[in-house]
Amino acid sequence: VPTNSPFEVIRFNSVEKGNHGLIVFRNPVDPAVSPATIVQGTQETLAKNGFSHFVTGETTIGSRKILTLDFDKAGPNGKVWSCRHYFIIDGTLVYVLGFGTTDRSAMFGLYERMAKTFVSGDAPA
């Protein structure tokens, strides 16, 4: 969806037992910019679009420590859309795994397991 972001690579959605999604973004990044600054910039953009309740966290994917950002927004139907972004920096690129759901308690554990399978770089020959 180019109107969402020119850096959106792919989007997956499901409406089984709620509404759930994953958007993968791939953005160019200056390696001199800290991961915290990247997360802060994303938070500022999201806040302008009505998201709130931001919480920065940390996890590992492989041997990398990465930052996460949790946030949410009430939808027009009153249901809360809860999100977690994983920021995976790889040289001059940052991959953002943007998960969202209407059922945080059921999905965030699954999202964590899914994020930990993310691999960037060259595929094996």
CSV table of C-alpha atoms in Angstrom, one decimal:
chain,number,residue,atom,x,y,z
A,1,VAL,CA,0.0,0.0,0.0
A,2,PRO,CA,2.2,2.9,-1.3
A,3,THR,CA,-0.1,5.5,0.4
A,4,ASN,CA,0.9,4.0,3.8
A,5,SER,CA,4.6,4.2,3.2
A,6,PRO,CA,6.9,4.0,0.1
A,7,PHE,CA,9.1,1.6,2.2
A,8,GLU,CA,6.4,-1.0,2.6
A,9,VAL,CA,7.6,-4.3,1.1
A,10,ILE,CA,4.7,-6.6,1.8
A,11,ARG,CA,1.6,-6.9,3.9
A,12,PHE,CA,-0.3,-9.9,5.4
A,13,ASN,CA,-3.7,-9.8,7.0
A,14,SER,CA,-6.0,-12.2,8.7
A,15,VAL,CA,-9.6,-11.8,10.1
A,16,GLU,CA,-9.6,-15.2,11.9
A,17,LYS,CA,-10.8,-14.5,15.5
A,18,GLY,CA,-10.2,-10.8,15.2
A,19,ASN,CA,-8.1,-8.6,12.9
A,20,HIS,CA,-4.4,-9.3,12.7
A,21,GLY,CA,-1.6,-8.0,10.4
A,22,LEU,CA,2.0,-7.8,9.6
A,23,ILE,CA,3.6,-5.1,7.4
A,24,VAL,CA,7.3,-5.5,6.5
A,25,PHE,CA,9.1,-2.2,5.8
A,26,ARG,CA,12.6,-1.7,4.4
A,27,ASN,CA,14.0,1.8,4.9
A,28,PRO,CA,17.4,3.3,4.1
A,29,VAL,CA,19.2,4.4,7.2
A,30,ASP,CA,22.4,6.3,8.0
A,31,PRO,CA,24.5,3.9,10.0
A,32,ALA,CA,25.6,6.8,12.2
A,33,VAL,CA,22.0,7.3,13.5
A,34,SER,CA,21.3,5.4,16.7
A,35,PRO,CA,18.5,2.8,16.8
A,36,ALA,CA,16.9,4.9,19.6
A,37,THR,CA,16.7,7.9,17.2
A,38,ILE,CA,15.1,5.7,14.5
A,39,VAL,CA,12.5,4.5,17.0
A,40,GLN,CA,11.9,8.0,18.2
A,41,GLY,CA,11.3,9.3,14.6
A,42,THR,CA,8.8,6.4,14.0
A,43,GLN,CA,7.0,7.2,17.3
A,44,GLU,CA,6.7,10.9,16.3
A,45,THR,CA,5.2,10.0,12.9
A,46,LEU,CA,2.7,7.5,14.5
A,47,ALA,CA,1.7,10.0,17.2
A,48,LYS,CA,0.7,12.5,14.4
A,49,ASN,CA,-1.5,9.7,13.1
A,50,GLY,CA,-3.4,9.2,16.3
A,51,PHE,CA,-1.4,6.4,17.9
A,52,SER,CA,-0.5,6.6,21.6
A,53,HIS,CA,0.6,4.6,24.7
A,54,PHE,CA,4.1,4.2,23.3
A,55,VAL,CA,6.5,1.8,25.1
A,56,THR,CA,10.0,1.1,23.9
A,57,GLY,CA,11.4,-2.4,24.6
A,58,GLU,CA,14.2,-4.7,23.6
A,59,THR,CA,14.5,-8.2,22.4
A,60,THR,CA,17.0,-10.4,20.6
A,61,ILE,CA,16.8,-11.9,17.1
A,62,GLY,CA,19.6,-14.3,16.6
A,63,SER,CA,22.6,-12.7,18.3
A,64,ARG,CA,21.3,-9.1,17.7
A,65,LYS,CA,19.7,-6.9,20.3
A,66,ILE,CA,17.0,-4.9,18.7
A,67,LEU,CA,14.5,-2.3,19.8
A,68,THR,CA,10.8,-2.7,19.8
A,69,LEU,CA,8.0,-0.2,20.0
A,70,ASP,CA,4.5,-1.0,21.3
A,71,PHE,CA,1.6,1.4,20.7
A,72,ASP,CA,-2.1,1.4,20.0
A,73,LYS,CA,-5.1,3.3,18.7
A,74,ALA,CA,-8.8,3.0,19.3
A,75,GLY,CA,-10.7,2.1,16.1
A,76,PRO,CA,-14.0,3.6,15.0
A,77,ASN,CA,-15.8,0.5,16.3
A,78,GLY,CA,-14.2,1.0,19.7
A,79,LYS,CA,-11.8,-1.9,19.4
A,80,VAL,CA,-8.2,-1.2,20.2
A,81,TRP,CA,-5.6,-1.8,17.5
A,82,SER,CA,-2.5,-2.9,19.4
A,83,CYS,CA,0.9,-2.8,17.5
A,84,ARG,CA,4.5,-3.9,18.0
A,85,HIS,CA,7.3,-2.8,15.7
A,86,TYR,CA,10.6,-4.6,15.6
A,87,PHE,CA,13.5,-2.5,14.3
A,88,ILE,CA,16.2,-4.7,12.7
A,89,ILE,CA,19.2,-2.7,11.5
A,90,ASP,CA,21.4,-4.3,8.8
A,91,GLY,CA,24.1,-1.9,7.6
A,92,THR,CA,22.4,0.9,5.6
A,93,LEU,CA,18.9,-0.6,5.9
A,94,VAL,CA,16.4,-0.9,8.7
A,95,TYR,CA,13.8,-3.6,8.5
A,96,VAL,CA,10.7,-2.9,10.5
A,97,LEU,CA,8.3,-5.8,11.2
A,98,GLY,CA,5.1,-4.0,12.0
A,99,PHE,CA,2.6,-6.3,13.7
A,100,GLY,CA,-0.9,-5.3,14.7
A,101,THR,CA,-4.0,-7.0,16.2
A,102,THR,CA,-7.3,-6.5,17.9
A,103,ASP,CA,-6.4,-9.2,20.3
A,104,ARG,CA,-3.1,-8.3,22.0
A,105,SER,CA,-3.2,-11.0,24.7
A,106,ALA,CA,-3.6,-13.8,22.2
A,107,MET,CA,-1.2,-12.5,19.5
A,108,PHE,CA,1.8,-10.8,20.9
A,109,GLY,CA,3.5,-14.0,22.0
A,110,LEU,CA,3.0,-15.4,18.5
A,111,TYR,CA,4.4,-12.2,17.0
A,112,GLU,CA,7.5,-12.4,19.2
A,113,ARG,CA,8.1,-16.0,18.0
A,114,MET,CA,7.5,-14.9,14.4
A,115,ALA,CA,9.9,-11.9,14.6
A,116,LYS,CA,12.7,-14.2,16.0
A,117,THR,CA,12.6,-16.1,12.7
A,118,PHE,CA,13.5,-13.0,10.6
A,119,VAL,CA,16.6,-13.3,8.6
A,120,SER,CA,18.2,-10.4,6.6
A,121,GLY,CA,21.1,-10.4,4.2
A,122,ASP,CA,22.1,-12.8,1.4
A,123,ALA,CA,20.2,-16.1,1.1
A,124,PRO,CA,22.4,-19.2,1.2
A,125,ALA,CA,23.5,-20.5,-2.2
